[in-house]
Amino acid sequence: MPQRQELLKLEDVFRLVLKKLSYTWKKNVDSDISRTQFLILDRLFSEGPQKVSDLAEALHITCGAVTGNCDKLIKSGLSTRTRDEQDRRVVFMEITSQGQKIMEEVKKQRNRIIECLFKDFTEEDRENLTRLFSHMLTNLEEIDSKE
């Protein structure tokens, strides 16, 4: 198969994996939180209170996307906004105790999905996949830096 066709096939398979992963998440995670909301809560759970800008940078999404998802998390009682005591202009997102309980359950469900996804992969397969995805990220960052 010529290189261009191989690349197009690879792109198509990669897109299908992402789409199926999203579908599997929605179908198997017993929670109303989206994958992005999970990533925000996971960061708050593991790192503690965070500014919206720090969350956006860590998750590689826009501040607007973080704000919109945080609004939904707040409405659901899973996170709160708190102001910095020294500088009232600075706002931190923080996970609530209800959010922590949800995270513990969702993490169990996520781990089951991940284990099933990679169950037939050898350690070498997983290492190679990690290396290849890391290389792809480096290439994407290079493209982004040129714009």
Tab-separated table of C-alpha atoms in Angstrom:
chain	number	residue	atom	x	y	z
A	1	MET	CA	0.000	0.000	0.000
A	2	PRO	CA	1.481	3.391	-0.931
A	3	GLN	CA	2.551	5.572	2.006
A	4	ARG	CA	-0.282	8.110	1.567
A	5	GLN	CA	-2.916	5.366	1.731
A	6	GLU	CA	-1.242	3.876	4.820
A	7	LEU	CA	-1.300	7.273	6.530
A	8	LEU	CA	-4.961	7.811	5.661
A	9	LYS	CA	-5.813	4.336	6.960
A	10	LEU	CA	-3.863	5.043	10.161
A	11	GLU	CA	-5.692	8.341	10.602
A	12	ASP	CA	-9.030	6.598	10.099
A	13	VAL	CA	-8.252	3.842	12.618
A	14	PHE	CA	-7.014	6.417	15.146
A	15	ARG	CA	-10.202	8.464	14.723
A	16	LEU	CA	-12.336	5.350	15.185
A	17	VAL	CA	-10.432	4.392	18.355
A	18	LEU	CA	-11.049	7.865	19.811
A	19	LYS	CA	-14.723	7.759	18.836
A	20	LYS	CA	-15.196	4.255	20.269
A	21	LEU	CA	-13.355	5.205	23.456
A	22	SER	CA	-15.695	8.166	23.916
A	23	TYR	CA	-18.733	5.946	23.285
A	24	THR	CA	-17.430	3.272	25.677
A	25	TRP	CA	-16.848	5.920	28.359
A	26	LYS	CA	-20.414	7.221	28.062
A	27	LYS	CA	-21.891	3.717	28.035
A	28	ASN	CA	-19.842	2.216	30.878
A	29	VAL	CA	-19.125	5.035	33.298
A	30	ASP	CA	-22.061	5.266	35.657
A	31	SER	CA	-21.981	9.021	36.104
A	32	ASP	CA	-23.318	12.110	34.426
A	33	ILE	CA	-19.869	13.665	34.136
A	34	SER	CA	-18.169	13.941	30.768
A	35	ARG	CA	-14.620	12.790	30.103
A	36	THR	CA	-13.415	16.424	30.290
A	37	GLN	CA	-15.214	16.943	33.592
A	38	PHE	CA	-13.596	13.741	34.848
A	39	LEU	CA	-10.155	15.062	33.866
A	40	ILE	CA	-10.832	18.355	35.681
A	41	LEU	CA	-12.047	16.561	38.815
A	42	ASP	CA	-9.139	14.135	38.631
A	43	ARG	CA	-6.680	17.033	38.612
A	44	LEU	CA	-8.460	18.735	41.525
A	45	PHE	CA	-8.596	15.394	43.368
A	46	SER	CA	-4.876	14.682	42.958
A	47	GLU	CA	-3.367	18.196	42.929
A	48	GLY	CA	-5.742	20.191	45.128
A	49	PRO	CA	-7.285	23.598	44.314
A	50	GLN	CA	-6.340	24.967	40.878
A	51	LYS	CA	-6.810	28.172	38.917
A	52	VAL	CA	-8.826	27.815	35.708
A	53	SER	CA	-5.789	28.869	33.666
A	54	ASP	CA	-3.659	26.166	35.305
A	55	LEU	CA	-6.314	23.532	34.620
A	56	ALA	CA	-6.544	24.645	30.991
A	57	GLU	CA	-2.784	24.437	30.538
A	58	ALA	CA	-2.495	21.040	32.235
A	59	LEU	CA	-5.374	19.546	30.226
A	60	HIS	CA	-4.471	21.269	26.933
A	61	ILE	CA	-7.900	22.863	26.535
A	62	THR	CA	-9.097	26.473	26.493
A	63	CYS	CA	-9.955	28.466	29.599
A	64	GLY	CA	-13.476	28.795	28.184
A	65	ALA	CA	-13.813	25.006	27.991
A	66	VAL	CA	-12.611	24.680	31.579
A	67	THR	CA	-14.999	27.397	32.773
A	68	GLY	CA	-18.006	25.826	31.029
A	69	ASN	CA	-17.239	22.392	32.433
A	70	CYS	CA	-16.547	23.813	35.901
A	71	ASP	CA	-19.912	25.593	35.833
A	72	LYS	CA	-21.562	22.201	35.273
A	73	LEU	CA	-19.488	20.594	38.031
A	74	ILE	CA	-20.467	23.378	40.443
A	75	LYS	CA	-24.132	23.021	39.512
A	76	SER	CA	-23.840	19.277	40.229
A	77	GLY	CA	-22.224	19.951	43.605
A	78	LEU	CA	-18.942	18.286	42.603
A	79	SER	CA	-16.696	21.359	42.793
A	80	THR	CA	-16.687	24.911	44.116
A	81	ARG	CA	-15.026	28.222	43.353
A	82	THR	CA	-13.023	29.858	46.122
A	83	ARG	CA	-11.195	33.180	46.153
A	84	ASP	CA	-7.584	33.583	47.192
A	85	GLU	CA	-7.455	35.262	50.596
A	86	GLN	CA	-4.461	37.454	49.658
A	87	ASP	CA	-5.694	38.424	46.185
A	88	ARG	CA	-9.491	38.320	45.840
A	89	ARG	CA	-9.172	38.559	42.036
A	90	VAL	CA	-7.689	35.047	41.927
A	91	VAL	CA	-10.265	32.245	41.836
A	92	PHE	CA	-9.520	28.592	42.534
A	93	MET	CA	-11.539	25.531	41.619
A	94	GLU	CA	-11.801	22.944	44.371
A	95	ILE	CA	-13.336	19.468	44.510
A	96	THR	CA	-16.119	18.890	47.063
A	97	SER	CA	-16.519	15.804	49.255
A	98	GLN	CA	-19.330	14.702	46.919
A	99	GLY	CA	-16.920	15.157	43.992
A	100	GLN	CA	-14.329	13.024	45.777
A	101	LYS	CA	-16.856	10.218	46.267
A	102	ILE	CA	-17.844	10.353	42.589
A	103	MET	CA	-14.167	10.334	41.572
A	104	GLU	CA	-13.427	7.214	43.585
A	105	GLU	CA	-16.225	5.333	41.821
A	106	VAL	CA	-15.527	6.728	38.344
A	107	LYS	CA	-11.826	5.876	38.697
A	108	LYS	CA	-12.760	2.246	39.391
A	109	GLN	CA	-14.929	2.203	36.268
A	110	ARG	CA	-12.214	3.908	34.206
A	111	ASN	CA	-9.643	1.373	35.401
A	112	ARG	CA	-11.901	-1.479	34.266
A	113	ILE	CA	-12.160	0.107	30.800
A	114	ILE	CA	-8.392	0.619	30.568
A	115	GLU	CA	-7.660	-2.928	31.739
A	116	CYS	CA	-10.051	-4.333	29.135
A	117	LEU	CA	-8.663	-2.058	26.421
A	118	PHE	CA	-5.085	-3.242	26.955
A	119	LYS	CA	-5.722	-6.798	28.239
A	120	ASP	CA	-4.046	-8.564	25.294
A	121	PHE	CA	-1.118	-6.153	25.050
A	122	THR	CA	2.290	-7.262	26.224
A	123	GLU	CA	4.401	-4.919	28.323
A	124	GLU	CA	6.488	-4.299	25.208
A	125	ASP	CA	3.334	-3.443	23.211
A	126	ARG	CA	2.296	-0.905	25.861
A	127	GLU	CA	5.776	0.612	25.967
A	128	ASN	CA	5.859	0.885	22.164
A	129	LEU	CA	2.406	2.436	22.063
A	130	THR	CA	3.397	4.963	24.729
A	131	ARG	CA	6.566	5.778	22.790
A	132	LEU	CA	4.657	6.194	19.508
A	133	PHE	CA	1.939	8.386	21.041
A	134	SER	CA	4.595	10.506	22.746
A	135	HIS	CA	6.314	10.921	19.394
A	136	MET	CA	3.011	11.953	17.810
A	137	LEU	CA	2.501	14.554	20.561
A	138	THR	CA	5.975	15.943	19.937
A	139	ASN	CA	5.200	16.227	16.219
A	140	LEU	CA	1.896	17.973	16.954
A	141	GLU	CA	3.602	20.419	19.312
A	142	GLU	CA	6.110	21.166	16.561
A	143	ILE	CA	3.264	21.916	14.137
A	144	ASP	CA	1.543	24.134	16.731
A	145	SER	CA	4.731	26.087	17.436
A	146	LYS	CA	5.021	27.011	13.739
A	147	GLU	CA	1.581	28.628	13.699
